[in-house]
């Protein structure tokens, strides 16, 4: 009986690990809102931007929750898997010509600043170079 319980626990552990690596491929920006909270895979070029690392595909770009791309990964075609989050942390503002220039993303009058400050981020990322 003890061996059966151990075998069952081992099968559950392997299944949990395998499930972590299951990810839905996302190739377009239109698919991102429907993938929030899910583990997804994005294929593109690893780029370091001023705000941090980003994977940029043909029709989708997603930020990666990491310090920066390692030098041997930067500029390479990669597949990044992570849980997709939506954040509203970009500094967006409505520009006023009478005011001094501000830091951030200037937006025209009437812009919804919450929408302008939005970005998608892959959390707990894992990546591999595709070669």
PDB file of C-alpha atoms in Angstrom:
ATOM      1  CA  UNK A   1       0.000   0.000   0.000  1.00  0.00           C
ATOM      2  CA  UNK A   2       2.856   2.345   0.845  1.00  0.00           C
ATOM      3  CA  UNK A   3       4.465   1.700  -2.554  1.00  0.00           C
ATOM      4  CA  UNK A   4       1.176   2.502  -4.282  1.00  0.00           C
ATOM      5  CA  UNK A   5       0.872   5.799  -2.388  1.00  0.00           C
ATOM      6  CA  UNK A   6       4.461   6.709  -3.305  1.00  0.00           C
ATOM      7  CA  UNK A   7       3.809   5.851  -6.975  1.00  0.00           C
ATOM      8  CA  UNK A   8       0.638   7.967  -6.987  1.00  0.00           C
ATOM      9  CA  UNK A   9       2.476  10.938  -5.412  1.00  0.00           C
ATOM     10  CA  UNK A  10       5.270  10.604  -7.963  1.00  0.00           C
ATOM     11  CA  UNK A  11       2.796  10.578 -10.863  1.00  0.00           C
ATOM     12  CA  UNK A  12       1.097  13.715  -9.484  1.00  0.00           C
ATOM     13  CA  UNK A  13       4.448  15.501  -9.113  1.00  0.00           C
ATOM     14  CA  UNK A  14       5.474  14.665 -12.678  1.00  0.00           C
ATOM     15  CA  UNK A  15       2.090  15.775 -13.996  1.00  0.00           C
ATOM     16  CA  UNK A  16       2.357  19.091 -12.123  1.00  0.00           C
ATOM     17  CA  UNK A  17       5.819  19.735 -13.561  1.00  0.00           C
ATOM     18  CA  UNK A  18       4.681  18.840 -17.060  1.00  0.00           C
ATOM     19  CA  UNK A  19       1.643  21.114 -16.729  1.00  0.00           C
ATOM     20  CA  UNK A  20       3.897  24.084 -15.869  1.00  0.00           C
ATOM     21  CA  UNK A  21       5.532  23.830 -19.277  1.00  0.00           C
ATOM     22  CA  UNK A  22       2.275  23.676 -21.242  1.00  0.00           C
ATOM     23  CA  UNK A  23       1.780  27.042 -22.893  1.00  0.00           C
ATOM     24  CA  UNK A  24      -0.522  28.452 -25.532  1.00  0.00           C
ATOM     25  CA  UNK A  25       1.296  30.033 -28.471  1.00  0.00           C
ATOM     26  CA  UNK A  26       0.346  33.665 -29.059  1.00  0.00           C
ATOM     27  CA  UNK A  27       1.348  35.241 -32.378  1.00  0.00           C
ATOM     28  CA  UNK A  28      -0.734  38.433 -32.541  1.00  0.00           C
ATOM     29  CA  UNK A  29      -1.355  41.380 -30.238  1.00  0.00           C
ATOM     30  CA  UNK A  30      -5.123  40.847 -30.619  1.00  0.00           C
ATOM     31  CA  UNK A  31      -4.818  37.496 -28.797  1.00  0.00           C
ATOM     32  CA  UNK A  32      -3.165  38.965 -25.681  1.00  0.00           C
ATOM     33  CA  UNK A  33      -6.276  40.199 -23.789  1.00  0.00           C
ATOM     34  CA  UNK A  34      -7.833  36.728 -23.937  1.00  0.00           C
ATOM     35  CA  UNK A  35      -4.656  35.132 -22.580  1.00  0.00           C
ATOM     36  CA  UNK A  36      -4.323  37.140 -19.353  1.00  0.00           C
ATOM     37  CA  UNK A  37      -3.330  34.945 -16.420  1.00  0.00           C
ATOM     38  CA  UNK A  38      -2.413  32.024 -18.692  1.00  0.00           C
ATOM     39  CA  UNK A  39       1.001  30.593 -19.537  1.00  0.00           C
ATOM     40  CA  UNK A  40       1.706  31.574 -23.097  1.00  0.00           C
ATOM     41  CA  UNK A  41       4.583  31.280 -25.540  1.00  0.00           C
ATOM     42  CA  UNK A  42       5.742  34.181 -27.707  1.00  0.00           C
ATOM     43  CA  UNK A  43       8.328  33.835 -30.480  1.00  0.00           C
ATOM     44  CA  UNK A  44      10.363  36.834 -31.562  1.00  0.00           C
ATOM     45  CA  UNK A  45      13.652  38.685 -31.229  1.00  0.00           C
ATOM     46  CA  UNK A  46      15.078  39.326 -27.750  1.00  0.00           C
ATOM     47  CA  UNK A  47      15.538  43.090 -27.449  1.00  0.00           C
ATOM     48  CA  UNK A  48      16.654  45.230 -24.496  1.00  0.00           C
ATOM     49  CA  UNK A  49      14.655  48.450 -24.379  1.00  0.00           C
ATOM     50  CA  UNK A  50      15.044  51.336 -21.969  1.00  0.00           C
ATOM     51  CA  UNK A  51      12.162  49.954 -19.875  1.00  0.00           C
ATOM     52  CA  UNK A  52      13.560  46.427 -19.882  1.00  0.00           C
ATOM     53  CA  UNK A  53      13.694  43.247 -21.954  1.00  0.00           C
ATOM     54  CA  UNK A  54      11.108  42.619 -24.629  1.00  0.00           C
ATOM     55  CA  UNK A  55      10.376  39.842 -27.120  1.00  0.00           C
ATOM     56  CA  UNK A  56       9.260  41.300 -30.440  1.00  0.00           C
ATOM     57  CA  UNK A  57       7.549  39.072 -32.994  1.00  0.00           C
ATOM     58  CA  UNK A  58       6.088  39.930 -36.393  1.00  0.00           C
ATOM     59  CA  UNK A  59       2.660  40.870 -34.988  1.00  0.00           C
ATOM     60  CA  UNK A  60       3.189  40.920 -31.222  1.00  0.00           C
ATOM     61  CA  UNK A  61       5.535  42.474 -28.690  1.00  0.00           C
ATOM     62  CA  UNK A  62       5.582  41.567 -25.002  1.00  0.00           C
ATOM     63  CA  UNK A  63       7.713  42.753 -22.093  1.00  0.00           C
ATOM     64  CA  UNK A  64       9.624  40.134 -20.108  1.00  0.00           C
ATOM     65  CA  UNK A  65       9.810  40.364 -16.306  1.00  0.00           C
ATOM     66  CA  UNK A  66      13.602  40.096 -16.027  1.00  0.00           C
ATOM     67  CA  UNK A  67      16.555  42.463 -15.510  1.00  0.00           C
ATOM     68  CA  UNK A  68      17.737  42.290 -19.128  1.00  0.00           C
ATOM     69  CA  UNK A  69      18.581  39.758 -21.808  1.00  0.00           C
ATOM     70  CA  UNK A  70      21.947  38.073 -21.368  1.00  0.00           C
ATOM     71  CA  UNK A  71      24.460  39.201 -24.010  1.00  0.00           C
ATOM     72  CA  UNK A  72      24.405  35.776 -25.727  1.00  0.00           C
ATOM     73  CA  UNK A  73      20.588  35.950 -26.053  1.00  0.00           C
ATOM     74  CA  UNK A  74      20.091  39.619 -27.032  1.00  0.00           C
ATOM     75  CA  UNK A  75      19.307  39.959 -30.735  1.00  0.00           C
ATOM     76  CA  UNK A  76      18.565  36.245 -31.096  1.00  0.00           C
ATOM     77  CA  UNK A  77      15.268  34.676 -32.124  1.00  0.00           C
ATOM     78  CA  UNK A  78      13.766  33.186 -28.954  1.00  0.00           C
ATOM     79  CA  UNK A  79      10.672  31.485 -27.618  1.00  0.00           C
ATOM     80  CA  UNK A  80       9.626  32.925 -24.261  1.00  0.00           C
ATOM     81  CA  UNK A  81       7.095  31.165 -22.044  1.00  0.00           C
ATOM     82  CA  UNK A  82       5.536  32.858 -19.039  1.00  0.00           C
ATOM     83  CA  UNK A  83       2.305  33.857 -17.336  1.00  0.00           C
ATOM     84  CA  UNK A  84       0.790  36.900 -19.040  1.00  0.00           C
ATOM     85  CA  UNK A  85       0.023  39.956 -16.893  1.00  0.00           C
ATOM     86  CA  UNK A  86      -1.389  43.317 -17.823  1.00  0.00           C
ATOM     87  CA  UNK A  87       0.242  46.295 -16.120  1.00  0.00           C
ATOM     88  CA  UNK A  88      -0.532  49.993 -16.169  1.00  0.00           C
ATOM     89  CA  UNK A  89       2.842  51.278 -15.041  1.00  0.00           C
ATOM     90  CA  UNK A  90       4.117  53.270 -18.007  1.00  0.00           C
ATOM     91  CA  UNK A  91       4.337  57.016 -17.319  1.00  0.00           C
ATOM     92  CA  UNK A  92       1.808  58.506 -19.758  1.00  0.00           C
ATOM     93  CA  UNK A  93       0.738  62.148 -19.776  1.00  0.00           C
ATOM     94  CA  UNK A  94      -1.181  64.616 -21.922  1.00  0.00           C
ATOM     95  CA  UNK A  95       1.375  67.029 -23.311  1.00  0.00           C
ATOM     96  CA  UNK A  96       0.842  70.733 -22.762  1.00  0.00           C
ATOM     97  CA  UNK A  97       2.958  73.084 -24.915  1.00  0.00           C
ATOM     98  CA  UNK A  98       2.808  75.720 -22.144  1.00  0.00           C
ATOM     99  CA  UNK A  99       4.500  73.340 -19.672  1.00  0.00           C
ATOM    100  CA  UNK A 100       8.125  72.139 -19.603  1.00  0.00           C
ATOM    101  CA  UNK A 101       8.729  68.730 -21.240  1.00  0.00           C
ATOM    102  CA  UNK A 102       7.934  65.739 -19.021  1.00  0.00           C
ATOM    103  CA  UNK A 103       9.435  62.249 -18.841  1.00  0.00           C
ATOM    104  CA  UNK A 104       7.241  59.484 -20.170  1.00  0.00           C
ATOM    105  CA  UNK A 105       4.883  58.840 -23.047  1.00  0.00           C
ATOM    106  CA  UNK A 106       3.328  62.029 -24.411  1.00  0.00           C
ATOM    107  CA  UNK A 107      -0.267  61.608 -25.547  1.00  0.00           C
ATOM    108  CA  UNK A 108      -2.623  64.019 -27.318  1.00  0.00           C
ATOM    109  CA  UNK A 109      -5.494  65.660 -25.451  1.00  0.00           C
ATOM    110  CA  UNK A 110      -8.454  63.328 -25.001  1.00  0.00           C
ATOM    111  CA  UNK A 111      -6.278  60.221 -24.671  1.00  0.00           C
ATOM    112  CA  UNK A 112      -7.300  57.660 -22.064  1.00  0.00           C
ATOM    113  CA  UNK A 113      -4.109  57.652 -19.962  1.00  0.00           C
ATOM    114  CA  UNK A 114      -4.924  54.227 -18.488  1.00  0.00           C
ATOM    115  CA  UNK A 115      -4.918  52.746 -21.986  1.00  0.00           C
ATOM    116  CA  UNK A 116      -1.732  54.654 -22.883  1.00  0.00           C
ATOM    117  CA  UNK A 117       0.040  53.349 -19.755  1.00  0.00           C
ATOM    118  CA  UNK A 118      -0.869  49.689 -20.447  1.00  0.00           C
ATOM    119  CA  UNK A 119       1.634  46.955 -21.292  1.00  0.00           C
ATOM    120  CA  UNK A 120       1.696  43.150 -21.346  1.00  0.00           C
ATOM    121  CA  UNK A 121       4.397  41.354 -19.334  1.00  0.00           C
ATOM    122  CA  UNK A 122       5.491  37.711 -19.230  1.00  0.00           C
ATOM    123  CA  UNK A 123       6.037  36.810 -15.566  1.00  0.00           C
ATOM    124  CA  UNK A 124       8.231  33.895 -14.402  1.00  0.00           C
ATOM    125  CA  UNK A 125       9.730  33.726 -17.892  1.00  0.00           C
ATOM    126  CA  UNK A 126      11.613  30.797 -19.363  1.00  0.00           C
ATOM    127  CA  UNK A 127      13.248  31.168 -22.753  1.00  0.00           C
ATOM    128  CA  UNK A 128      15.227  29.280 -25.306  1.00  0.00           C
ATOM    129  CA  UNK A 129      17.163  30.475 -28.319  1.00  0.00           C
ATOM    130  CA  UNK A 130      15.663  29.083 -31.535  1.00  0.00           C
ATOM    131  CA  UNK A 131      18.766  29.402 -33.670  1.00  0.00           C
TER     132      UNK A 131
END
